[in-house]
Short mmCIF file of C-alpha atoms in Angstrom, two decimals:
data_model
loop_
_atom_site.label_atom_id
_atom_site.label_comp_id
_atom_site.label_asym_id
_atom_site.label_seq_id
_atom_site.Cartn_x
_atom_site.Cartn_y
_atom_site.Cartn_z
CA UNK A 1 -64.15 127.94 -4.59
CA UNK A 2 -62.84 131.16 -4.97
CA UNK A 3 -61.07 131.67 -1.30
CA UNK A 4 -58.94 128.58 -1.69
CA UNK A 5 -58.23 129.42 -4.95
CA UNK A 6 -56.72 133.14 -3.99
CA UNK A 7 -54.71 131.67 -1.34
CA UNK A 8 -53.33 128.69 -3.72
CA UNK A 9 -52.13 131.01 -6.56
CA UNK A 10 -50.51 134.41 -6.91
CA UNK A 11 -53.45 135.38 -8.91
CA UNK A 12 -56.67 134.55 -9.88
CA UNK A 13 -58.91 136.13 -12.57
CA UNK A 14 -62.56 135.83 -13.49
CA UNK A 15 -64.57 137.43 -16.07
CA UNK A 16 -68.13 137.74 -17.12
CA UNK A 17 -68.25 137.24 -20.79
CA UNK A 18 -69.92 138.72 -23.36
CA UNK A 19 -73.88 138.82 -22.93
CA UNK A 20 -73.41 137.43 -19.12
CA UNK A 21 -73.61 138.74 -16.08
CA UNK A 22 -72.33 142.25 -15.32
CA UNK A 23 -70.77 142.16 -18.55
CA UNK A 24 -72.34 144.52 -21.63
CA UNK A 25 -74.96 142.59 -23.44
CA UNK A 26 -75.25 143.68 -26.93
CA UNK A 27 -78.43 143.52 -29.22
CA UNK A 28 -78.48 142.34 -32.32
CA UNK A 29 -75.24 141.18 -31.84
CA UNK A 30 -73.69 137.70 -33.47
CA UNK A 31 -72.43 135.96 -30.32
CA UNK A 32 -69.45 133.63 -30.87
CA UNK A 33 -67.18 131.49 -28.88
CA UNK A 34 -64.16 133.10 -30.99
CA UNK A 35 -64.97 136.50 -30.15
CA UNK A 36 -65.09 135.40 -26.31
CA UNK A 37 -61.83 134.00 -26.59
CA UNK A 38 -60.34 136.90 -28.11
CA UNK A 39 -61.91 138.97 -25.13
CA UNK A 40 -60.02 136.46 -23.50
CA UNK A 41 -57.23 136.79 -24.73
CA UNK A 42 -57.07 140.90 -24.98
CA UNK A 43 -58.01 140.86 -21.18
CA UNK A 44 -54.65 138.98 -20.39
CA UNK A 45 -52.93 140.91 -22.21
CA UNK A 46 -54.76 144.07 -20.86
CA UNK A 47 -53.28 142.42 -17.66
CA UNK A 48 -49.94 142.57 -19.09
CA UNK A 49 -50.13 138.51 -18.87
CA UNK A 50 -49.13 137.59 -21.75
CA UNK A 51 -45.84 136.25 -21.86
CA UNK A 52 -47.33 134.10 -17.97
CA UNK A 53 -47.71 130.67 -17.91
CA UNK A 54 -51.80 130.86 -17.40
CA UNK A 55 -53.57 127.67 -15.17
CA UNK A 56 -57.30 127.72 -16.68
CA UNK A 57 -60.62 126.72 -15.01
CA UNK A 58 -63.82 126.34 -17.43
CA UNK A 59 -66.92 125.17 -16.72
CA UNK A 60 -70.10 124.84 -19.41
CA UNK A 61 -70.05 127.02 -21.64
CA UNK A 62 -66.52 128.18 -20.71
CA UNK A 63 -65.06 124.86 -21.30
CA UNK A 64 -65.71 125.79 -25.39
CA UNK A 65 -64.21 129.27 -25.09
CA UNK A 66 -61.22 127.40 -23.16
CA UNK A 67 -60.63 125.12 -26.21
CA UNK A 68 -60.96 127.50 -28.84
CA UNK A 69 -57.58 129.22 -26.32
CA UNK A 70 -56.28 125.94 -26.65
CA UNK A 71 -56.56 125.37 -30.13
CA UNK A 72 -55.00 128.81 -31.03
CA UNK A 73 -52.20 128.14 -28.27
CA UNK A 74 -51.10 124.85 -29.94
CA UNK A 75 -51.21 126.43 -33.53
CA UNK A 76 -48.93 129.45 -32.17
CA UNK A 77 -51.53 132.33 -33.49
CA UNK A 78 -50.52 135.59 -32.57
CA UNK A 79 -51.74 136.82 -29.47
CA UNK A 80 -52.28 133.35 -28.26
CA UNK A 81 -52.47 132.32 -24.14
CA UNK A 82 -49.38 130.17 -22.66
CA UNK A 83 -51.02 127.46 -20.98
CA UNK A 84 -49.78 125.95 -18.21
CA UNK A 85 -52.62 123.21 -17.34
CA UNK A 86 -56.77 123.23 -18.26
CA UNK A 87 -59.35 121.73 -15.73
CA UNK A 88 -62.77 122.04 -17.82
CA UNK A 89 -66.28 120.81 -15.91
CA UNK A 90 -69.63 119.74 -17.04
CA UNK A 91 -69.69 121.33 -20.38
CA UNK A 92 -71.03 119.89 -23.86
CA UNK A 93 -67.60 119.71 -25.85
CA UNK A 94 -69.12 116.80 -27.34
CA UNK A 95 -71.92 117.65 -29.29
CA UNK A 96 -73.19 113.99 -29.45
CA UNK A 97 -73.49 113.29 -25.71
CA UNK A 98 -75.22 117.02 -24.90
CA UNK A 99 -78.57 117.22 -24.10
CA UNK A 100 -79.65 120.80 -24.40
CA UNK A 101 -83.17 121.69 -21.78
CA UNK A 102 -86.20 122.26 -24.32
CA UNK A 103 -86.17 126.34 -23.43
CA UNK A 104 -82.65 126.14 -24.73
CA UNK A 105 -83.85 124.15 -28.22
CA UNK A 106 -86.51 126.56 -28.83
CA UNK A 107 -84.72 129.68 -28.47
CA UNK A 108 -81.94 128.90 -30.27
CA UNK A 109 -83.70 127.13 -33.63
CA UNK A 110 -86.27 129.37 -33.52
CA UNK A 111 -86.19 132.99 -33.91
CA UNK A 112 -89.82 134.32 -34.36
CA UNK A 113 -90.56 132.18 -31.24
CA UNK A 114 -87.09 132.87 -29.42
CA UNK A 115 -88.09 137.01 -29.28
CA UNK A 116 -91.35 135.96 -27.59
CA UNK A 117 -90.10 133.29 -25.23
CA UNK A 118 -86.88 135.61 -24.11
CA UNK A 119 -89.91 138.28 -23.11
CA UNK A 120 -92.16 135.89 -21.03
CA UNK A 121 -90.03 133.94 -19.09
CA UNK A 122 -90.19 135.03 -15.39
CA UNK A 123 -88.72 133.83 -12.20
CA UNK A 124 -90.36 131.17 -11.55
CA UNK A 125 -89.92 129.60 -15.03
CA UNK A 126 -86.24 130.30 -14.46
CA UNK A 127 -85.91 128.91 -11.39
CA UNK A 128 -87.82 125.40 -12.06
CA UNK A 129 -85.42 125.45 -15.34
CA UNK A 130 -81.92 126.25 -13.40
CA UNK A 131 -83.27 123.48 -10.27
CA UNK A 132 -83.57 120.73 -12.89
CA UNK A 133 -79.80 120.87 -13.17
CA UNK A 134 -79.02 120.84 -9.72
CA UNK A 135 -78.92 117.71 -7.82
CA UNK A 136 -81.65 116.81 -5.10
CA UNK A 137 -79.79 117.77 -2.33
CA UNK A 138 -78.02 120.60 -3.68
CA UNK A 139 -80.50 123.10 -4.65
CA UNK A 140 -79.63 126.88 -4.77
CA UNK A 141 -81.00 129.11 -1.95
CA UNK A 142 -83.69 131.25 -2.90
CA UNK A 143 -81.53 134.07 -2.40
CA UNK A 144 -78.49 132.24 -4.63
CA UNK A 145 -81.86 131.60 -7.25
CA UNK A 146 -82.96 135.36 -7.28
CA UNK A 147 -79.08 136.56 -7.69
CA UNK A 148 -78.82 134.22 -10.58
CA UNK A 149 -81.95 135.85 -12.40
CA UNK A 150 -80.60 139.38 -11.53
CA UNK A 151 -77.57 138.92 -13.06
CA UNK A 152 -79.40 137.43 -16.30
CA UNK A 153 -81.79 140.25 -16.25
CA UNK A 154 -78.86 142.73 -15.46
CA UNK A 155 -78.91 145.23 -18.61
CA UNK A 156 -81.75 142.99 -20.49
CA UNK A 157 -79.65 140.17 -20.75
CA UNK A 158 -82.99 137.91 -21.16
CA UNK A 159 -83.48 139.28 -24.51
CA UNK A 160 -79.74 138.23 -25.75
CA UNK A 161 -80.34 134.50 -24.79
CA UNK A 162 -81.13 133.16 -28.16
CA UNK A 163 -78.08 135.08 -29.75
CA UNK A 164 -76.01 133.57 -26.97
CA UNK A 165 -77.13 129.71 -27.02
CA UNK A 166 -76.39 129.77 -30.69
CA UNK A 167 -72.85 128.27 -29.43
CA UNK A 168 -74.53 124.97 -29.08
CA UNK A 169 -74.94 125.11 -33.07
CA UNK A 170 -71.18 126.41 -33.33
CA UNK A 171 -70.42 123.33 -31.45
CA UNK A 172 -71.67 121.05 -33.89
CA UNK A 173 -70.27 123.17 -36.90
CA UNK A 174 -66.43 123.43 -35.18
CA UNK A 175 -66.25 119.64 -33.50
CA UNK A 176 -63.35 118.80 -35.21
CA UNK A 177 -61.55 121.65 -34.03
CA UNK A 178 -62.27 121.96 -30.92
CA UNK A 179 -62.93 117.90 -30.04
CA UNK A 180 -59.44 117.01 -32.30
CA UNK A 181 -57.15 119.68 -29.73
CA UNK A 182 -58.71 118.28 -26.84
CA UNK A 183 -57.33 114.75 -28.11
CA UNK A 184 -53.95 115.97 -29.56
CA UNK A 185 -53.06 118.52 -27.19
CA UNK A 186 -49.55 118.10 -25.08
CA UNK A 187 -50.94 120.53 -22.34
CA UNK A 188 -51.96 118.95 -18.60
CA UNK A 189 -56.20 118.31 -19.00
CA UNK A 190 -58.40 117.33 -16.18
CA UNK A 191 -62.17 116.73 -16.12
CA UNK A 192 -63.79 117.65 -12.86
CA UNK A 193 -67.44 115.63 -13.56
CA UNK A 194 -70.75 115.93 -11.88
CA UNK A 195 -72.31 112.62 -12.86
CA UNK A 196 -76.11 113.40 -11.69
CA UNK A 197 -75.92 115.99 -15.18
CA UNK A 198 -78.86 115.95 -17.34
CA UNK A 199 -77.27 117.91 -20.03
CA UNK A 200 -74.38 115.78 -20.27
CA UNK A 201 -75.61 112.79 -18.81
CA UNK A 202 -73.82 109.44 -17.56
CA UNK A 203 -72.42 107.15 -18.86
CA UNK A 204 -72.40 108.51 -22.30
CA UNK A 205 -70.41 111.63 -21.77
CA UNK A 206 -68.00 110.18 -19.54
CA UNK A 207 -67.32 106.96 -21.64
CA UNK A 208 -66.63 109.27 -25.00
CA UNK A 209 -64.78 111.64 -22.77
CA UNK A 210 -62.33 108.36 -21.47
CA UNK A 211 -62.27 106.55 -25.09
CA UNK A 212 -61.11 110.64 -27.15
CA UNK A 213 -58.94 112.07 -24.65
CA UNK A 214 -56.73 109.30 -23.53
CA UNK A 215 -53.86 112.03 -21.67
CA UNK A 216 -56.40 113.59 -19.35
CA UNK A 217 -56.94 112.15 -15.78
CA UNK A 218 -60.54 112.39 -14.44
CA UNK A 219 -62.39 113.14 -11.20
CA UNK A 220 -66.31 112.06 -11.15
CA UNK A 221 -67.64 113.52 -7.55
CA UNK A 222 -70.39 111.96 -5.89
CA UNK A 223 -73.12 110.01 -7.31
CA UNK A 224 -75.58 112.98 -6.36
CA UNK A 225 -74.05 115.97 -7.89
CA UNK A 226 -74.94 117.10 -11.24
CA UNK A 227 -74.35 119.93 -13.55
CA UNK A 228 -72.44 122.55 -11.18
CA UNK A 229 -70.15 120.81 -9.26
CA UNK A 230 -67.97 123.79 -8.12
CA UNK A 231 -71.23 124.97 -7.02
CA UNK A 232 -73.25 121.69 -5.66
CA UNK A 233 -69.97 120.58 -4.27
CA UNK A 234 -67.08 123.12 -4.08
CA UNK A 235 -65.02 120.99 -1.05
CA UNK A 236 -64.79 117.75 -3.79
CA UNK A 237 -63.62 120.14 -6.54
CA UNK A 238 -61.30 121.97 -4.65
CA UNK A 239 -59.79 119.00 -3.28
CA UNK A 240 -60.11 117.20 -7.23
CA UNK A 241 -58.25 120.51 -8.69
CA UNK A 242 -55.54 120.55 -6.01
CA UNK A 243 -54.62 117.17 -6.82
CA UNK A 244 -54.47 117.87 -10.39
CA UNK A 245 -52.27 120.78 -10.08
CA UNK A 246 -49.86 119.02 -7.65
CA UNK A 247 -49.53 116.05 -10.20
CA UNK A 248 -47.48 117.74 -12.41
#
């Protein structure tokens, strides 16, 4: 999606956060969704975007780093982004309809098991993991498989997993904050919804996400796409965002 999105908007941003990707991957380190969203935050201002009206994309995990941003925005803490619209995607804010895989329960409840499990999962664990959330007909290449597990490998970022997932705990510990913005908030919401999702599976999500957050309008793509719909299906999301943005 990111062509489109470049020529749609001045300017578009993207960041690996904190244990991910190409990003540094501390150990032992106490990951937290608030300390990603004031990396957030201190990378727009870095930017010198501060005082910009920001549009945000989240997906997944992102989508509870993008509501901690809200919540701050809409209590006017210093330092806080200007939003100008959220689309989130496929992401547990509800801790109630998410369904985390099993790896992901064991290595986040367990730590004497978590520092052996981060150590022997390989490839082809990975891969049979990451292909359970992607719909039957669209798999990752091998290639797009082998540049996902290099970028979790990149600087031992395996061995940071367990730290990382303990966001699905913070979840259940900060629902009220983050669920109670997403229903009070004045700011422009969309939810951009692969329906096939195992980890945030349908009806349930959907239903709870219709009955909470009454302002937001909603865009459920095809019955065959599932957890990564920017990925699995990048034309319907495009075309789902656009007409978001172009509604107000």
């Amino acid at each position: 999606i990111w062509d489109p999105l470049t020529q749609r908007f001045h300017r578009v941003i993207a960041l690996d956060f904190l244990g991910f990707g190409f990003s540094d991957k501390p150990r032992p380190h106490r990951y937290s969704i608030f300390e990603q969203a004031s990396i957030v935050e201190a990378l727009v201002a870095h930017l010198g975007l501060s005082h910009q009206r920001l549009n945000l994309i989240s997906h997944d995990y992102g989508d509870t780093v993008a509501l901690e941003l809200l919540y701050r925005s809409d209590q006017n803490r210093t330092g806080h982004l200007i939003f100008n619209s959220l689309c989130l995607s496929n992401g547990g804010i509800f801790p109630e309809t998410h369904h985390p895989r099993l790896l992901q329960t064991l290595l986040k409840d367990s730590s004497i098991l978590a520092t052996v499990l981060t150590r022997l999962t390989n490839f082809m664990i990975f891969q049979k993991g990451i292909g359970e959330v992607f719909g039957p007909y669209t798999q990752p290449t091998d290639a797009e498989f082998w540049d996902m597990w290099t970028s979790l490998r990149y600087n031992d970022g395996n061995l940071v997993l367990d730290s990382i997932l303990q966001y699905i705990n913070q979840r259940f510990q900060h629902r009220d904050r983050w669920v109670g913005v997403l229903t009070s908030t004045h700011a422009p919401l969309h939810m951009i919804y692969g329906p096939l999702d195992p980890v945030n599976p349908h009806p349930q999500f959907i239903r709870l996400y219709v009955h909470l957050v009454k302002r937001s309008t909603i865009t459920i793509l095809d019955d065959h796409i599932s957890h990564y719909p920017q990925l699995e299906d990048p034309t319907g999301f495009l075309k789902a965002y656009f007409n978001f943005i172009h509604s107000f």
